[in-house]
Amino acid sequence: MDIGIFMFPTGDSMRPDDLGAEVEARGFESLWFPEHTHIPTSRRTPFPGGGELPPEYSRSHDPFVALTAAAMTTKRIKLGTGICLIIERDTITTAKTVASLDVLSGGRFVFGIGGGWNREEMEHHGTDYPTRFAKLEEQVAAFRTIWTEDEAEFHGRHVDFEPIWSWPKPEQKPHPPILLGGGTGYTRQRVVDRCDGWLPIGRSTEAVLDGIGDLKQRAEKAGRAMETISISVFGAPPQQEVLDGYAEAGVDRVILPLPPQGRDRNLPRLDRYATLRA
């Protein structure tokens, strides 16, 4: 089981290029950055984690820009979005952004995606909250088409374009792995049907372990081998007994959290995390 690191990169945190180098130097497998383009001031949608929304949600850098900076100071670690809110993004532009980062990083990108939770944020991008997952499914299909076909076209309800030329194509073939975040049975079914991996939040170990059992049942019913579906637990508690349980359950990767703070506070945390056994 691999161990990765995630952090909201902000103006007050470690720089993405600096963090990437330190993560790689300590032997971690991957580095992940989340995404929120903005946070509406209305705050009508409650924070799923409870309480006040942490300020870093409205202050984080664009994840692709931050990951590109980290790519330039690293050679080995994988670089992931955790998660990219594709339903707030243009499909064709995002396909090019992903392919460009994968090429420039030497084929190290992992595409973590999700439908999001902030209704007002989506509305500002013209996304209809009730149909966001229908749009997500079409976007995933369209991405694959753009990345793998010289003349790509797609016709759906939410994504629709005539034949196009779009390069570069990703370094990884056929494309970077697509991991879907979320904790519901609907999410796990979409993973089985359309994605390369499941990216649950590790807030509840019991819920994740129950979800793994459900994912296996859904994969078996669909005739898909579990070996083709990766499991990456996002925000896993940095506790050895928890990691041991995930490893025993067949989790492929755990992603440990760093607060959006500077070097003086986060380097000691990275040192402690590096002592955990994968």
PDB file of C-alpha atoms in Angstrom:
ATOM      1  CA  MET A   1       0.000   0.000   0.000  1.00  0.00           C
ATOM      2  CA  ASP A   2       1.351   3.400  -1.019  1.00  0.00           C
ATOM      3  CA  ILE A   3       1.245   6.580   1.062  1.00  0.00           C
ATOM      4  CA  GLY A   4       0.524   9.975  -0.473  1.00  0.00           C
ATOM      5  CA  ILE A   5       0.181  13.503   0.898  1.00  0.00           C
ATOM      6  CA  PHE A   6      -2.435  16.184   0.292  1.00  0.00           C
ATOM      7  CA  MET A   7      -2.651  19.863   1.209  1.00  0.00           C
ATOM      8  CA  PHE A   8      -4.628  22.938   0.216  1.00  0.00           C
ATOM      9  CA  PRO A   9      -1.934  25.084  -1.451  1.00  0.00           C
ATOM     10  CA  THR A  10      -2.570  28.698  -0.497  1.00  0.00           C
ATOM     11  CA  GLY A  11      -0.593  31.903  -0.139  1.00  0.00           C
ATOM     12  CA  ASP A  12       0.027  30.996   3.508  1.00  0.00           C
ATOM     13  CA  SER A  13       1.073  27.371   2.995  1.00  0.00           C
ATOM     14  CA  MET A  14       4.232  25.738   1.696  1.00  0.00           C
ATOM     15  CA  ARG A  15       4.771  26.484  -1.968  1.00  0.00           C
ATOM     16  CA  PRO A  16       3.713  23.591  -4.211  1.00  0.00           C
ATOM     17  CA  ASP A  17       7.176  23.263  -5.745  1.00  0.00           C
ATOM     18  CA  ASP A  18       8.812  23.212  -2.304  1.00  0.00           C
ATOM     19  CA  LEU A  19       6.307  20.720  -0.935  1.00  0.00           C
ATOM     20  CA  GLY A  20       6.708  18.427  -3.926  1.00  0.00           C
ATOM     21  CA  ALA A  21      10.454  18.225  -3.439  1.00  0.00           C
ATOM     22  CA  GLU A  22      10.101  17.497   0.293  1.00  0.00           C
ATOM     23  CA  VAL A  23       7.416  14.855  -0.282  1.00  0.00           C
ATOM     24  CA  GLU A  24       9.576  13.100  -2.861  1.00  0.00           C
ATOM     25  CA  ALA A  25      12.692  13.296  -0.683  1.00  0.00           C
ATOM     26  CA  ARG A  26      10.899  11.393   2.102  1.00  0.00           C
ATOM     27  CA  GLY A  27       9.839   8.554  -0.143  1.00  0.00           C
ATOM     28  CA  PHE A  28       6.112   9.213  -0.384  1.00  0.00           C
ATOM     29  CA  GLU A  29       4.305   7.930  -3.451  1.00  0.00           C
ATOM     30  CA  SER A  30       2.185  10.911  -4.456  1.00  0.00           C
ATOM     31  CA  LEU A  31       1.109  14.521  -3.857  1.00  0.00           C
ATOM     32  CA  TRP A  32      -2.500  15.718  -4.173  1.00  0.00           C
ATOM     33  CA  PHE A  33      -4.146  19.135  -4.355  1.00  0.00           C
ATOM     34  CA  PRO A  34      -7.908  19.853  -4.115  1.00  0.00           C
ATOM     35  CA  GLU A  35      -9.987  22.369  -6.026  1.00  0.00           C
ATOM     36  CA  HIS A  36     -12.465  25.146  -5.368  1.00  0.00           C
ATOM     37  CA  THR A  37     -12.544  27.981  -7.878  1.00  0.00           C
ATOM     38  CA  HIS A  38     -14.188  30.212  -5.267  1.00  0.00           C
ATOM     39  CA  ILE A  39     -16.593  30.077  -2.332  1.00  0.00           C
ATOM     40  CA  PRO A  40     -19.849  32.038  -2.582  1.00  0.00           C
ATOM     41  CA  THR A  41     -20.245  34.402   0.347  1.00  0.00           C
ATOM     42  CA  SER A  42     -23.891  33.456   0.833  1.00  0.00           C
ATOM     43  CA  ARG A  43     -22.866  30.180   2.536  1.00  0.00           C
ATOM     44  CA  ARG A  44     -26.320  28.687   1.968  1.00  0.00           C
ATOM     45  CA  THR A  45     -24.832  25.243   1.423  1.00  0.00           C
ATOM     46  CA  PRO A  46     -23.539  23.917   4.764  1.00  0.00           C
ATOM     47  CA  PHE A  47     -20.009  22.560   5.017  1.00  0.00           C
ATOM     48  CA  PRO A  48     -20.212  18.733   4.936  1.00  0.00           C
ATOM     49  CA  GLY A  49     -17.509  18.506   7.587  1.00  0.00           C
ATOM     50  CA  GLY A  50     -19.644  20.490  10.032  1.00  0.00           C
ATOM     51  CA  GLY A  51     -19.037  23.907  11.586  1.00  0.00           C
ATOM     52  CA  GLU A  52     -17.531  26.847   9.764  1.00  0.00           C
ATOM     53  CA  LEU A  53     -15.953  26.330   6.385  1.00  0.00           C
ATOM     54  CA  PRO A  54     -12.125  26.517   6.734  1.00  0.00           C
ATOM     55  CA  PRO A  55     -10.653  29.585   5.019  1.00  0.00           C
ATOM     56  CA  GLU A  56      -8.358  27.561   2.748  1.00  0.00           C
ATOM     57  CA  TYR A  57     -11.377  26.484   0.683  1.00  0.00           C
ATOM     58  CA  SER A  58     -11.622  29.981  -0.772  1.00  0.00           C
ATOM     59  CA  ARG A  59      -7.865  30.606  -0.932  1.00  0.00           C
ATOM     60  CA  SER A  60      -6.429  27.587  -2.708  1.00  0.00           C
ATOM     61  CA  HIS A  61      -4.418  27.861  -5.920  1.00  0.00           C
ATOM     62  CA  ASP A  62      -5.656  26.305  -9.124  1.00  0.00           C
ATOM     63  CA  PRO A  63      -4.713  22.626  -8.733  1.00  0.00           C
ATOM     64  CA  PHE A  64      -3.281  22.182 -12.218  1.00  0.00           C
ATOM     65  CA  VAL A  65      -1.027  25.216 -11.888  1.00  0.00           C
ATOM     66  CA  ALA A  66       0.096  24.046  -8.446  1.00  0.00           C
ATOM     67  CA  LEU A  67       0.725  20.491  -9.638  1.00  0.00           C
ATOM     68  CA  THR A  68       2.735  21.767 -12.599  1.00  0.00           C
ATOM     69  CA  ALA A  69       4.939  23.698 -10.182  1.00  0.00           C
ATOM     70  CA  ALA A  70       5.408  20.513  -8.139  1.00  0.00           C
ATOM     71  CA  ALA A  71       6.173  18.538 -11.314  1.00  0.00           C
ATOM     72  CA  MET A  72       9.085  20.821 -12.086  1.00  0.00           C
ATOM     73  CA  THR A  73      10.862  20.010  -8.796  1.00  0.00           C
ATOM     74  CA  THR A  74      10.193  16.263  -8.775  1.00  0.00           C
ATOM     75  CA  LYS A  75      10.950  13.239 -10.937  1.00  0.00           C
ATOM     76  CA  ARG A  76       9.232  10.260  -9.333  1.00  0.00           C
ATOM     77  CA  ILE A  77       6.092  11.021  -7.329  1.00  0.00           C
ATOM     78  CA  LYS A  78       2.633  10.871  -8.841  1.00  0.00           C
ATOM     79  CA  LEU A  79       0.659  14.119  -8.946  1.00  0.00           C
ATOM     80  CA  GLY A  80      -3.084  14.045  -8.355  1.00  0.00           C
ATOM     81  CA  THR A  81      -6.165  16.211  -8.084  1.00  0.00           C
ATOM     82  CA  GLY A  82      -8.124  15.417  -4.967  1.00  0.00           C
ATOM     83  CA  ILE A  83     -10.580  16.290  -6.286  1.00  0.00           C
ATOM     84  CA  CYS A  84     -11.066  18.224  -9.520  1.00  0.00           C
ATOM     85  CA  LEU A  85     -14.595  19.597  -9.814  1.00  0.00           C
ATOM     86  CA  ILE A  86     -14.987  18.769 -13.499  1.00  0.00           C
ATOM     87  CA  ILE A  87     -18.666  19.708 -13.452  1.00  0.00           C
ATOM     88  CA  GLU A  88     -17.533  23.330 -13.003  1.00  0.00           C
ATOM     89  CA  ARG A  89     -15.078  23.126 -15.907  1.00  0.00           C
ATOM     90  CA  ASP A  90     -15.257  23.218 -19.675  1.00  0.00           C
ATOM     91  CA  THR A  91     -14.803  19.673 -20.968  1.00  0.00           C
ATOM     92  CA  ILE A  92     -12.548  20.321 -23.970  1.00  0.00           C
ATOM     93  CA  THR A  93     -10.310  22.761 -22.079  1.00  0.00           C
ATOM     94  CA  THR A  94      -9.979  20.375 -19.128  1.00  0.00           C
ATOM     95  CA  ALA A  95      -9.062  17.480 -21.427  1.00  0.00           C
ATOM     96  CA  LYS A  96      -6.195  19.558 -22.829  1.00  0.00           C
ATOM     97  CA  THR A  97      -5.092  20.682 -19.366  1.00  0.00           C
ATOM     98  CA  VAL A  98      -4.933  17.101 -18.096  1.00  0.00           C
ATOM     99  CA  ALA A  99      -3.071  15.874 -21.175  1.00  0.00           C
ATOM    100  CA  SER A 100      -0.598  18.766 -20.991  1.00  0.00           C
ATOM    101  CA  LEU A 101       0.197  18.139 -17.324  1.00  0.00           C
ATOM    102  CA  ASP A 102       0.585  14.423 -17.941  1.00  0.00           C
ATOM    103  CA  VAL A 103       3.052  15.068 -20.778  1.00  0.00           C
ATOM    104  CA  LEU A 104       5.034  17.730 -18.909  1.00  0.00           C
ATOM    105  CA  SER A 105       5.278  15.554 -15.785  1.00  0.00           C
ATOM    106  CA  GLY A 106       6.435  12.509 -17.725  1.00  0.00           C
ATOM    107  CA  GLY A 107       3.220  10.551 -17.275  1.00  0.00           C
ATOM    108  CA  ARG A 108       2.740  11.026 -13.541  1.00  0.00           C
ATOM    109  CA  PHE A 109      -0.739  12.535 -13.309  1.00  0.00           C
ATOM    110  CA  VAL A 110      -3.684  10.900 -11.499  1.00  0.00           C
ATOM    111  CA  PHE A 111      -7.072  12.444 -12.265  1.00  0.00           C
ATOM    112  CA  GLY A 112      -9.189  12.495  -9.117  1.00  0.00           C
ATOM    113  CA  ILE A 113     -12.646  13.878  -9.897  1.00  0.00           C
ATOM    114  CA  GLY A 114     -15.956  14.467  -8.154  1.00  0.00           C
ATOM    115  CA  GLY A 115     -19.364  16.050  -8.340  1.00  0.00           C
ATOM    116  CA  GLY A 116     -18.857  18.440  -5.447  1.00  0.00           C
ATOM    117  CA  TRP A 117     -21.197  19.625  -2.693  1.00  0.00           C
ATOM    118  CA  ASN A 118     -21.471  23.421  -2.912  1.00  0.00           C
ATOM    119  CA  ARG A 119     -24.673  24.186  -4.820  1.00  0.00           C
ATOM    120  CA  GLU A 120     -24.049  27.938  -5.184  1.00  0.00           C
ATOM    121  CA  GLU A 121     -20.503  27.418  -6.425  1.00  0.00           C
ATOM    122  CA  MET A 122     -21.784  25.157  -9.194  1.00  0.00           C
ATOM    123  CA  GLU A 123     -24.562  27.560 -10.115  1.00  0.00           C
ATOM    124  CA  HIS A 124     -22.003  30.321 -10.657  1.00  0.00           C
ATOM    125  CA  HIS A 125     -20.453  28.090 -13.320  1.00  0.00           C
ATOM    126  CA  GLY A 126     -23.813  27.380 -14.924  1.00  0.00           C
ATOM    127  CA  THR A 127     -24.000  23.831 -13.556  1.00  0.00           C
ATOM    128  CA  ASP A 128     -27.380  22.464 -12.513  1.00  0.00           C
ATOM    129  CA  TYR A 129     -26.987  20.763  -9.117  1.00  0.00           C
ATOM    130  CA  PRO A 130     -29.545  17.943  -9.634  1.00  0.00           C
ATOM    131  CA  THR A 131     -27.986  16.878 -12.956  1.00  0.00           C
ATOM    132  CA  ARG A 132     -24.329  17.324 -12.016  1.00  0.00           C
ATOM    133  CA  PHE A 133     -23.574  13.599 -12.048  1.00  0.00           C
ATOM    134  CA  ALA A 134     -25.237  13.111 -15.414  1.00  0.00           C
ATOM    135  CA  LYS A 135     -22.913  15.820 -16.708  1.00  0.00           C
ATOM    136  CA  LEU A 136     -19.923  14.188 -14.966  1.00  0.00           C
ATOM    137  CA  GLU A 137     -20.614  10.855 -16.649  1.00  0.00           C
ATOM    138  CA  GLU A 138     -20.728  12.478 -20.077  1.00  0.00           C
ATOM    139  CA  GLN A 139     -17.553  14.433 -19.364  1.00  0.00           C
ATOM    140  CA  VAL A 140     -15.653  11.275 -18.435  1.00  0.00           C
ATOM    141  CA  ALA A 141     -16.740   9.631 -21.677  1.00  0.00           C
ATOM    142  CA  ALA A 142     -15.818  12.743 -23.665  1.00  0.00           C
ATOM    143  CA  PHE A 143     -12.388  12.980 -21.999  1.00  0.00           C
ATOM    144  CA  ARG A 144     -11.570   9.426 -23.046  1.00  0.00           C
ATOM    145  CA  THR A 145     -12.624  10.212 -26.611  1.00  0.00           C
ATOM    146  CA  ILE A 146     -10.504  13.372 -26.825  1.00  0.00           C
ATOM    147  CA  TRP A 147      -7.460  11.648 -25.318  1.00  0.00           C
ATOM    148  CA  THR A 148      -7.552   8.554 -27.515  1.00  0.00           C
ATOM    149  CA  GLU A 149      -8.913   9.622 -30.908  1.00  0.00           C
ATOM    150  CA  ASP A 150      -7.254  11.846 -33.501  1.00  0.00           C
ATOM    151  CA  GLU A 151     -10.627  13.169 -34.622  1.00  0.00           C
ATOM    152  CA  ALA A 152     -12.828  13.174 -31.544  1.00  0.00           C
ATOM    153  CA  GLU A 153     -16.520  13.963 -31.368  1.00  0.00           C
ATOM    154  CA  PHE A 154     -19.142  13.537 -28.682  1.00  0.00           C
ATOM    155  CA  HIS A 155     -22.869  14.051 -28.602  1.00  0.00           C
ATOM    156  CA  GLY A 156     -24.688  14.039 -25.293  1.00  0.00           C
ATOM    157  CA  ARG A 157     -27.210  16.090 -23.394  1.00  0.00           C
ATOM    158  CA  HIS A 158     -24.619  18.025 -21.361  1.00  0.00           C
ATOM    159  CA  VAL A 159     -21.513  17.671 -23.559  1.00  0.00           C
ATOM    160  CA  ASP A 160     -21.827  18.043 -27.315  1.00  0.00           C
ATOM    161  CA  PHE A 161     -19.199  18.807 -29.944  1.00  0.00           C
ATOM    162  CA  GLU A 162     -18.497  18.026 -33.600  1.00  0.00           C
ATOM    163  CA  PRO A 163     -15.216  16.335 -34.679  1.00  0.00           C
ATOM    164  CA  ILE A 164     -12.168  18.130 -33.264  1.00  0.00           C
ATOM    165  CA  TRP A 165      -8.383  17.930 -33.299  1.00  0.00           C
ATOM    166  CA  SER A 166      -6.846  18.239 -29.861  1.00  0.00           C
ATOM    167  CA  TRP A 167      -3.249  17.612 -28.833  1.00  0.00           C
ATOM    168  CA  PRO A 168      -1.211  16.773 -26.864  1.00  0.00           C
ATOM    169  CA  LYS A 169      -2.441  13.305 -26.088  1.00  0.00           C
ATOM    170  CA  PRO A 170      -1.573  12.081 -22.577  1.00  0.00           C
ATOM    171  CA  GLU A 171       1.778  10.419 -21.936  1.00  0.00           C
ATOM    172  CA  GLN A 172       0.034   7.560 -20.159  1.00  0.00           C
ATOM    173  CA  LYS A 173      -1.816   5.191 -22.433  1.00  0.00           C
ATOM    174  CA  PRO A 174      -4.666   5.133 -22.976  1.00  0.00           C
ATOM    175  CA  HIS A 175      -4.905   8.050 -20.501  1.00  0.00           C
ATOM    176  CA  PRO A 176      -4.226   8.980 -16.841  1.00  0.00           C
ATOM    177  CA  PRO A 177      -6.234   6.919 -14.342  1.00  0.00           C
ATOM    178  CA  ILE A 178      -9.593   8.457 -13.440  1.00  0.00           C
ATOM    179  CA  LEU A 179     -10.527   8.118  -9.755  1.00  0.00           C
ATOM    180  CA  LEU A 180     -13.998   9.110  -8.597  1.00  0.00           C
ATOM    181  CA  GLY A 181     -14.522  10.603  -5.143  1.00  0.00           C
ATOM    182  CA  GLY A 182     -17.607  10.065  -3.031  1.00  0.00           C
ATOM    183  CA  GLY A 183     -19.050   7.732  -0.437  1.00  0.00           C
ATOM    184  CA  THR A 184     -22.406   6.546  -1.762  1.00  0.00           C
ATOM    185  CA  GLY A 185     -23.463   3.405  -3.537  1.00  0.00           C
ATOM    186  CA  TYR A 186     -24.203   5.532  -6.594  1.00  0.00           C
ATOM    187  CA  THR A 187     -20.573   6.669  -6.596  1.00  0.00           C
ATOM    188  CA  ARG A 188     -19.274   3.127  -6.341  1.00  0.00           C
ATOM    189  CA  GLN A 189     -21.496   2.012  -9.200  1.00  0.00           C
ATOM    190  CA  ARG A 190     -20.125   4.838 -11.354  1.00  0.00           C
ATOM    191  CA  VAL A 191     -16.611   3.676 -10.433  1.00  0.00           C
ATOM    192  CA  VAL A 192     -17.429   0.158 -11.622  1.00  0.00           C
ATOM    193  CA  ASP A 193     -19.122   1.402 -14.787  1.00  0.00           C
ATOM    194  CA  ARG A 194     -16.894   4.300 -15.844  1.00  0.00           C
ATOM    195  CA  CYS A 195     -13.734   4.874 -13.802  1.00  0.00           C
ATOM    196  CA  ASP A 196     -10.371   3.375 -12.887  1.00  0.00           C
ATOM    197  CA  GLY A 197     -10.540   3.801  -9.127  1.00  0.00           C
ATOM    198  CA  TRP A 198     -12.494   4.840  -6.041  1.00  0.00           C
ATOM    199  CA  LEU A 199     -11.370   7.842  -3.958  1.00  0.00           C
ATOM    200  CA  PRO A 200     -13.392   7.872  -0.709  1.00  0.00           C
ATOM    201  CA  ILE A 201     -12.799  10.340   2.116  1.00  0.00           C
ATOM    202  CA  GLY A 202     -11.266   8.586   5.113  1.00  0.00           C
ATOM    203  CA  ARG A 203     -13.254  10.471   7.742  1.00  0.00           C
ATOM    204  CA  SER A 204     -14.926   7.217   8.848  1.00  0.00           C
ATOM    205  CA  THR A 205     -12.814   4.077   8.646  1.00  0.00           C
ATOM    206  CA  GLU A 206     -15.869   1.882   9.161  1.00  0.00           C
ATOM    207  CA  ALA A 207     -17.713   3.548   6.277  1.00  0.00           C
ATOM    208  CA  VAL A 208     -14.744   3.090   3.943  1.00  0.00           C
ATOM    209  CA  LEU A 209     -14.333  -0.592   4.845  1.00  0.00           C
ATOM    210  CA  ASP A 210     -18.072  -1.204   4.373  1.00  0.00           C
ATOM    211  CA  GLY A 211     -17.833   0.612   1.045  1.00  0.00           C
ATOM    212  CA  ILE A 212     -15.016  -1.658  -0.103  1.00  0.00           C
ATOM    213  CA  GLY A 213     -17.252  -4.661   0.464  1.00  0.00           C
ATOM    214  CA  ASP A 214     -20.049  -2.996  -1.501  1.00  0.00           C
ATOM    215  CA  LEU A 215     -17.628  -2.071  -4.302  1.00  0.00           C
ATOM    216  CA  LYS A 216     -16.486  -5.689  -4.596  1.00  0.00           C
ATOM    217  CA  GLN A 217     -20.082  -6.901  -4.853  1.00  0.00           C
ATOM    218  CA  ARG A 218     -20.891  -4.357  -7.538  1.00  0.00           C
ATOM    219  CA  ALA A 219     -17.750  -5.234  -9.507  1.00  0.00           C
ATOM    220  CA  GLU A 220     -18.525  -8.946  -9.321  1.00  0.00           C
ATOM    221  CA  LYS A 221     -22.093  -8.361 -10.487  1.00  0.00           C
ATOM    222  CA  ALA A 222     -20.822  -6.310 -13.424  1.00  0.00           C
ATOM    223  CA  GLY A 223     -18.208  -8.918 -14.324  1.00  0.00           C
ATOM    224  CA  ARG A 224     -15.316  -6.563 -13.643  1.00  0.00           C
ATOM    225  CA  ALA A 225     -12.177  -7.754 -11.858  1.00  0.00           C
ATOM    226  CA  MET A 226     -11.314  -5.807  -8.691  1.00  0.00           C
ATOM    227  CA  GLU A 227      -7.701  -5.819  -9.855  1.00  0.00           C
ATOM    228  CA  THR A 228      -8.752  -3.196 -12.409  1.00  0.00           C
ATOM    229  CA  ILE A 229     -10.173  -0.855  -9.742  1.00  0.00           C
ATOM    230  CA  SER A 230      -7.800   0.991  -7.416  1.00  0.00           C
ATOM    231  CA  ILE A 231      -8.832   2.211  -3.960  1.00  0.00           C
ATOM    232  CA  SER A 232      -7.248   5.402  -2.599  1.00  0.00           C
ATOM    233  CA  VAL A 233      -8.427   6.664   0.802  1.00  0.00           C
ATOM    234  CA  PHE A 234      -8.272  10.459   0.861  1.00  0.00           C
ATOM    235  CA  GLY A 235      -7.530  12.197   4.171  1.00  0.00           C
ATOM    236  CA  ALA A 236      -6.803   8.993   6.068  1.00  0.00           C
ATOM    237  CA  PRO A 237      -5.901   9.475   9.748  1.00  0.00           C
ATOM    238  CA  PRO A 238      -2.100   9.250  10.189  1.00  0.00           C
ATOM    239  CA  GLN A 239      -2.391   6.378  12.675  1.00  0.00           C
ATOM    240  CA  GLN A 240      -0.570   3.092  12.251  1.00  0.00           C
ATOM    241  CA  GLU A 241      -3.459   0.891  13.315  1.00  0.00           C
ATOM    242  CA  VAL A 242      -5.774   2.588  10.814  1.00  0.00           C
ATOM    243  CA  LEU A 243      -3.264   2.180   7.990  1.00  0.00           C
ATOM    244  CA  ASP A 244      -2.750  -1.470   8.888  1.00  0.00           C
ATOM    245  CA  GLY A 245      -6.494  -2.030   8.643  1.00  0.00           C
ATOM    246  CA  TYR A 246      -6.665  -0.372   5.251  1.00  0.00           C
ATOM    247  CA  ALA A 247      -3.733  -2.421   3.970  1.00  0.00           C
ATOM    248  CA  GLU A 248      -5.391  -5.620   5.169  1.00  0.00           C
ATOM    249  CA  ALA A 249      -8.617  -4.600   3.400  1.00  0.00           C
ATOM    250  CA  GLY A 250      -6.800  -4.260   0.086  1.00  0.00           C
ATOM    251  CA  VAL A 251      -6.522  -0.469  -0.130  1.00  0.00           C
ATOM    252  CA  ASP A 252      -3.929   0.539  -2.727  1.00  0.00           C
ATOM    253  CA  ARG A 253      -3.121   4.008  -1.403  1.00  0.00           C
ATOM    254  CA  VAL A 254      -3.773   6.209   1.608  1.00  0.00           C
ATOM    255  CA  ILE A 255      -3.439   9.980   1.311  1.00  0.00           C
ATOM    256  CA  LEU A 256      -2.490  11.747   4.540  1.00  0.00           C
ATOM    257  CA  PRO A 257      -3.487  15.366   5.272  1.00  0.00           C
ATOM    258  CA  LEU A 258      -1.221  18.340   5.806  1.00  0.00           C
ATOM    259  CA  PRO A 259      -2.679  21.640   7.046  1.00  0.00           C
ATOM    260  CA  PRO A 260      -2.135  24.685   4.794  1.00  0.00           C
ATOM    261  CA  GLN A 261       0.838  25.900   6.800  1.00  0.00           C
ATOM    262  CA  GLY A 262       4.484  26.777   6.209  1.00  0.00           C
ATOM    263  CA  ARG A 263       7.687  24.743   6.165  1.00  0.00           C
ATOM    264  CA  ASP A 264       8.442  25.142   9.853  1.00  0.00           C
ATOM    265  CA  ARG A 265       5.222  23.374  10.830  1.00  0.00           C
ATOM    266  CA  ASN A 266       4.771  20.912   8.007  1.00  0.00           C
ATOM    267  CA  LEU A 267       8.266  19.483   7.640  1.00  0.00           C
ATOM    268  CA  PRO A 268       8.108  17.905  11.129  1.00  0.00           C
ATOM    269  CA  ARG A 269       4.716  16.430  10.195  1.00  0.00           C
ATOM    270  CA  LEU A 270       6.167  14.948   7.035  1.00  0.00           C
ATOM    271  CA  ASP A 271       8.984  13.462   9.078  1.00  0.00           C
ATOM    272  CA  ARG A 272       6.468  11.820  11.426  1.00  0.00           C
ATOM    273  CA  TYR A 273       4.387  10.533   8.527  1.00  0.00           C
ATOM    274  CA  ALA A 274       7.511   9.049   6.966  1.00  0.00           C
ATOM    275  CA  THR A 275       7.881   6.734   9.989  1.00  0.00           C
ATOM    276  CA  LEU A 276       4.491   5.097   9.318  1.00  0.00           C
ATOM    277  CA  ARG A 277       4.629   1.678   7.721  1.00  0.00           C
ATOM    278  CA  ALA A 278       2.756   1.204   4.485  1.00  0.00           C
TER     279      ALA A 278
END
